[in-house]
């Protein structure tokens, strides 16, 4: 069967308008030409596509099938046209992304500056959340894209691609016995009271799992809901903490705590770009993903 888009466009109009005359008016083509297009389609298909009666036309089962395919094809071609127009006119639109603190502070400022300089008509709504909250936001459709520290098995059906590596470190009060150390094992961390992120967060899960493997319990003295809270409590001498390196590096010279490397394989956490489906993202979001891929792991 030979098909052309103009005939399909006219056929869609005939079905939606319910008459040859109304379709002719909608498509700005004389009625005889519309009728000829439909007849040619029927000849090519080898079967009637319309029931014709005095009040207009209705699709046959074959016509109904052709209508749905033609409608989807028309919408897809319109999407292609719209997206190409965006390229020629300059990308515009907006996208909403959820990111963890490490991504926001350590990676995204310079990367987004370059992207927005190239695409000045794009608006990015960025929200900083914990990695667990980022995953939840993408899964629920609240955001288009996420950047967070997560393991593949924690993402369910979400799609992901690698971006960088997030390093966990130990922070201790300035006068703590570990303050002068270059690195410590987690077994040494377990000897102290800990200022922890809430139970169920990714860092808390990692620390509790590591403690269980060592046959010990994490000595949580206080739980706080933010990286800032952990930094402040550690600075006040209420315990030691485990945080992403990017969340403490900017404050090392202004807050009374010390940063000690955590000498454990699990302290290296992959930083991932996540989405429900990368292929169906809005164009600005897909362009941003391409840009992030090219700038992968660049520190601002």
Coordinates of C-alpha atoms in Angstrom, one line a residue:
X1 CA 0.0 0.0 0.0
X2 CA 1.4 3.4 -1.0
X3 CA 0.8 6.1 1.5
X4 CA 1.6 9.8 1.4
X5 CA 1.3 12.2 4.4
X6 CA -1.0 14.7 2.6
X7 CA -3.6 12.0 1.9
X8 CA -3.4 10.8 5.5
X9 CA -3.8 14.3 6.8
X10 CA -6.9 14.8 4.6
X11 CA -8.3 11.4 5.7
X12 CA -7.8 12.3 9.4
X13 CA -9.8 15.5 8.7
X14 CA -12.6 13.6 7.0
X15 CA -13.0 11.2 10.0
X16 CA -12.8 14.0 12.6
X17 CA -15.2 16.3 10.7
X18 CA -17.6 13.5 9.6
X19 CA -18.1 14.8 6.1
X20 CA -16.2 15.4 2.9
X21 CA -17.4 19.0 2.7
X22 CA -16.4 19.9 6.2
X23 CA -13.0 18.2 5.7
X24 CA -12.5 20.3 2.5
X25 CA -13.2 23.5 4.4
X26 CA -10.8 22.5 7.1
X27 CA -8.0 21.6 4.8
X28 CA -8.7 24.4 2.3
X29 CA -9.0 21.9 -0.6
X30 CA -12.0 21.5 -2.9
X31 CA -14.4 18.7 -2.0
X32 CA -13.8 16.8 -5.2
X33 CA -10.1 16.6 -4.5
X34 CA -10.7 15.4 -0.9
X35 CA -13.0 12.7 -2.3
X36 CA -10.4 11.7 -4.9
X37 CA -7.7 11.4 -2.1
X38 CA -10.0 9.1 -0.1
X39 CA -10.9 7.0 -3.1
X40 CA -7.2 6.6 -3.9
X41 CA -6.5 5.4 -0.4
X42 CA -9.3 2.9 -0.7
X43 CA -7.9 1.6 -4.0
X44 CA -4.5 1.2 -2.4
X45 CA -5.9 -0.5 0.6
X46 CA -8.1 -2.8 -1.4
X47 CA -11.0 -2.3 1.0
X48 CA -13.5 0.5 1.8
X49 CA -12.4 3.0 4.4
X50 CA -15.7 4.9 4.8
X51 CA -19.4 4.3 5.1
X52 CA -21.0 7.0 3.0
X53 CA -24.6 8.2 3.7
X54 CA -26.7 11.3 3.3
X55 CA -25.6 12.8 6.6
X56 CA -21.9 12.4 6.0
X57 CA -19.3 9.6 6.5
X58 CA -18.2 7.2 9.1
X59 CA -15.1 5.0 9.2
X60 CA -15.3 1.3 8.4
X61 CA -13.2 -1.0 10.7
X62 CA -10.3 -0.6 8.3
X63 CA -10.9 3.1 8.2
X64 CA -10.9 3.3 12.0
X65 CA -7.5 1.4 12.1
X66 CA -6.0 3.7 9.4
X67 CA -7.3 6.8 11.3
X68 CA -5.6 5.9 14.6
X69 CA -2.3 5.1 12.8
X70 CA -2.5 8.2 10.7
X71 CA -3.3 10.4 13.7
X72 CA -0.3 9.1 15.7
X73 CA 2.0 9.5 12.7
X74 CA 0.8 13.0 12.2
X75 CA 1.4 13.9 15.8
X76 CA 4.9 12.4 15.7
X77 CA 5.7 14.3 12.5
X78 CA 4.5 17.5 14.2
X79 CA 6.7 16.8 17.2
X80 CA 9.7 16.4 14.8
X81 CA 8.8 19.7 13.1
X82 CA 8.4 21.5 16.5
X83 CA 11.8 20.1 17.8
X84 CA 13.6 21.1 14.6
X85 CA 12.1 24.6 14.9
X86 CA 13.4 24.8 18.4
X87 CA 16.9 24.1 17.0
X88 CA 16.6 26.8 14.3
X89 CA 15.0 29.4 16.6
X90 CA 17.2 28.6 19.7
X91 CA 16.2 26.0 22.3
X92 CA 13.6 27.2 24.7
X93 CA 11.4 25.8 27.5
X94 CA 12.1 24.6 31.0
X95 CA 13.0 21.5 32.9
X96 CA 12.8 20.6 36.5
X97 CA 15.7 18.7 38.1
X98 CA 16.3 17.3 41.6
X99 CA 19.9 17.0 42.8
X100 CA 21.7 16.0 45.9
X101 CA 23.9 18.5 47.8
X102 CA 27.1 17.2 46.4
X103 CA 26.0 17.6 42.8
X104 CA 24.6 21.1 43.4
X105 CA 27.7 22.4 45.2
X106 CA 30.6 20.5 43.6
X107 CA 29.6 19.9 40.0
X108 CA 26.6 21.8 38.6
X109 CA 27.4 25.5 39.0
X110 CA 30.0 25.6 36.2
X111 CA 28.2 23.0 34.1
X112 CA 24.9 24.8 34.1
X113 CA 26.5 28.1 33.5
X114 CA 27.9 26.8 30.2
X115 CA 24.6 25.1 29.3
X116 CA 22.6 28.3 29.9
X117 CA 25.0 30.5 28.1
X118 CA 24.5 28.3 25.0
X119 CA 20.7 28.0 25.6
X120 CA 19.6 31.4 27.1
X121 CA 15.9 30.7 26.6
X122 CA 15.9 27.6 28.7
X123 CA 14.8 27.8 32.4
X124 CA 16.0 25.2 34.9
X125 CA 14.1 24.7 38.1
X126 CA 16.6 23.0 40.4
X127 CA 15.7 21.6 43.8
X128 CA 18.3 20.3 46.3
X129 CA 17.2 17.1 48.1
X130 CA 18.7 14.0 49.7
X131 CA 19.6 11.2 47.2
X132 CA 16.6 9.1 48.5
X133 CA 14.3 12.1 47.9
X134 CA 15.7 12.6 44.4
X135 CA 14.9 9.0 43.5
X136 CA 11.4 9.4 44.9
X137 CA 10.8 12.6 42.9
X138 CA 11.8 11.0 39.6
X139 CA 9.7 7.9 40.3
X140 CA 6.7 10.0 41.1
X141 CA 7.1 12.3 38.1
X142 CA 7.7 15.4 40.2
X143 CA 11.0 16.1 38.3
X144 CA 12.3 15.4 34.8
X145 CA 15.9 14.6 35.8
X146 CA 17.7 13.7 39.0
X147 CA 21.4 13.6 40.0
X148 CA 22.1 11.6 43.1
X149 CA 24.3 9.0 44.8
X150 CA 22.5 5.7 44.4
X151 CA 23.0 2.0 43.7
X152 CA 21.4 0.4 40.7
X153 CA 19.2 -1.9 42.8
X154 CA 17.7 1.1 44.6
X155 CA 16.4 2.6 41.4
X156 CA 13.7 0.1 40.5
X157 CA 12.6 0.7 36.9
X158 CA 14.2 4.1 36.6
X159 CA 16.9 4.6 33.9
X160 CA 20.3 5.8 34.8
X161 CA 23.7 6.7 33.5
X162 CA 27.0 7.4 35.3
X163 CA 28.0 11.0 36.0
X164 CA 30.8 11.0 38.6
X165 CA 31.9 9.4 41.9
X166 CA 30.8 10.7 45.3
X167 CA 33.3 10.2 48.1
X168 CA 32.2 9.8 51.7
X169 CA 34.5 11.1 54.4
X170 CA 34.5 11.3 58.2
X171 CA 34.3 14.7 60.0
X172 CA 35.5 15.0 63.5
X173 CA 35.7 17.9 66.0
X174 CA 39.0 19.8 65.8
X175 CA 40.2 18.5 69.1
X176 CA 39.2 14.9 68.5
X177 CA 41.7 12.0 68.7
X178 CA 41.3 11.3 65.0
X179 CA 41.7 14.9 63.9
X180 CA 45.3 14.5 62.8
X181 CA 44.8 11.3 60.9
X182 CA 44.9 11.2 57.1
X183 CA 42.4 8.3 57.0
X184 CA 40.5 6.0 59.2
X185 CA 38.7 2.6 58.9
X186 CA 35.0 2.4 59.7
X187 CA 35.9 0.1 62.6
X188 CA 37.5 3.2 64.2
X189 CA 34.4 5.3 63.6
X190 CA 32.3 2.7 65.4
X191 CA 34.3 3.4 68.6
X192 CA 32.7 6.9 68.8
X193 CA 29.3 8.5 69.2
X194 CA 27.9 9.4 65.8
X195 CA 25.9 12.3 64.5
X196 CA 23.8 10.6 61.9
X197 CA 21.4 11.5 59.0
X198 CA 17.9 10.1 59.6
X199 CA 17.3 6.4 59.6
X200 CA 16.5 5.2 56.1
X201 CA 18.6 7.8 54.2
X202 CA 21.3 6.4 51.9
X203 CA 24.2 7.4 54.1
X204 CA 22.5 6.0 57.2
X205 CA 21.8 2.7 55.4
X206 CA 25.4 2.4 54.3
X207 CA 26.8 3.1 57.8
X208 CA 24.4 0.8 59.6
X209 CA 25.0 -2.0 57.1
X210 CA 28.8 -1.6 57.5
X211 CA 28.4 -1.7 61.3
X212 CA 26.3 -4.9 61.0
X213 CA 29.0 -6.5 58.9
X214 CA 31.5 -5.7 61.6
X215 CA 29.2 -7.3 64.2
X216 CA 28.6 -3.9 65.9
X217 CA 25.9 -1.3 66.2
X218 CA 26.2 2.3 65.1
X219 CA 26.4 4.5 68.3
X220 CA 24.0 7.2 67.1
X221 CA 24.0 10.0 69.6
X222 CA 21.8 12.4 67.7
X223 CA 20.0 12.4 64.3
X224 CA 19.7 15.5 62.2
X225 CA 18.0 16.0 58.9
X226 CA 20.6 18.0 56.9
X227 CA 24.3 18.0 56.1
X228 CA 24.5 21.4 57.7
X229 CA 23.0 19.9 60.9
X230 CA 25.7 17.2 61.0
X231 CA 28.5 19.7 60.5
X232 CA 27.1 22.0 63.2
X233 CA 26.7 19.1 65.7
X234 CA 30.1 17.7 65.0
X235 CA 31.6 21.2 65.4
X236 CA 29.9 21.4 68.8
X237 CA 31.6 18.2 69.9
X238 CA 28.5 16.0 70.0
X239 CA 30.0 13.2 67.9
X240 CA 31.6 12.4 64.6
X241 CA 29.9 12.2 61.3
X242 CA 30.0 10.6 57.8
X243 CA 29.2 12.9 54.9
X244 CA 29.9 13.4 51.2
X245 CA 33.2 15.1 50.7
X246 CA 31.5 17.8 48.5
X247 CA 29.2 18.8 51.4
X248 CA 32.1 19.6 53.7
X249 CA 35.0 20.8 51.5
X250 CA 33.6 24.4 51.1
X251 CA 33.4 24.8 55.0
X252 CA 36.8 23.2 56.0
X253 CA 38.4 26.6 56.7
X254 CA 35.5 28.3 58.4
X255 CA 34.1 25.7 60.8
X256 CA 35.8 23.9 63.7
X257 CA 36.0 20.4 62.4
X258 CA 38.5 18.2 60.5
X259 CA 38.0 16.0 57.5
X260 CA 39.5 12.5 57.5
X261 CA 39.4 10.1 54.6
X262 CA 37.3 7.0 55.1
X263 CA 39.3 4.0 54.0
X264 CA 36.5 1.7 52.9
X265 CA 35.5 0.5 49.4
X266 CA 31.9 1.5 50.0
X267 CA 32.9 5.1 50.7
X268 CA 33.0 5.6 46.9
X269 CA 29.4 6.0 45.7
X270 CA 28.5 6.5 42.1
X271 CA 26.8 9.8 41.2
X272 CA 24.1 9.0 38.7
X273 CA 21.9 10.9 36.3
X274 CA 18.4 9.3 36.6
X275 CA 15.1 9.6 34.7
X276 CA 12.0 7.6 34.2
X277 CA 12.8 7.3 30.4
X278 CA 15.6 9.3 28.8
X279 CA 14.1 8.9 25.3
X280 CA 10.8 10.6 26.3
X281 CA 12.2 13.5 28.2
X282 CA 11.2 17.0 27.1
X283 CA 13.7 18.5 24.6
X284 CA 15.4 20.9 27.1
X285 CA 15.9 18.0 29.5
X286 CA 17.4 15.8 26.8
X287 CA 19.7 18.6 25.7
X288 CA 20.8 19.0 29.3
X289 CA 21.5 15.3 29.7
X290 CA 23.7 15.4 26.5
X291 CA 25.5 18.4 28.0
X292 CA 26.1 16.6 31.3
X293 CA 27.4 13.6 29.5
X294 CA 30.0 15.7 27.7
X295 CA 31.0 17.5 30.9
X296 CA 30.9 14.3 32.9
X297 CA 32.2 14.7 36.4
X298 CA 33.7 18.2 35.8
X299 CA 34.2 20.0 39.1
X300 CA 33.2 23.7 39.0

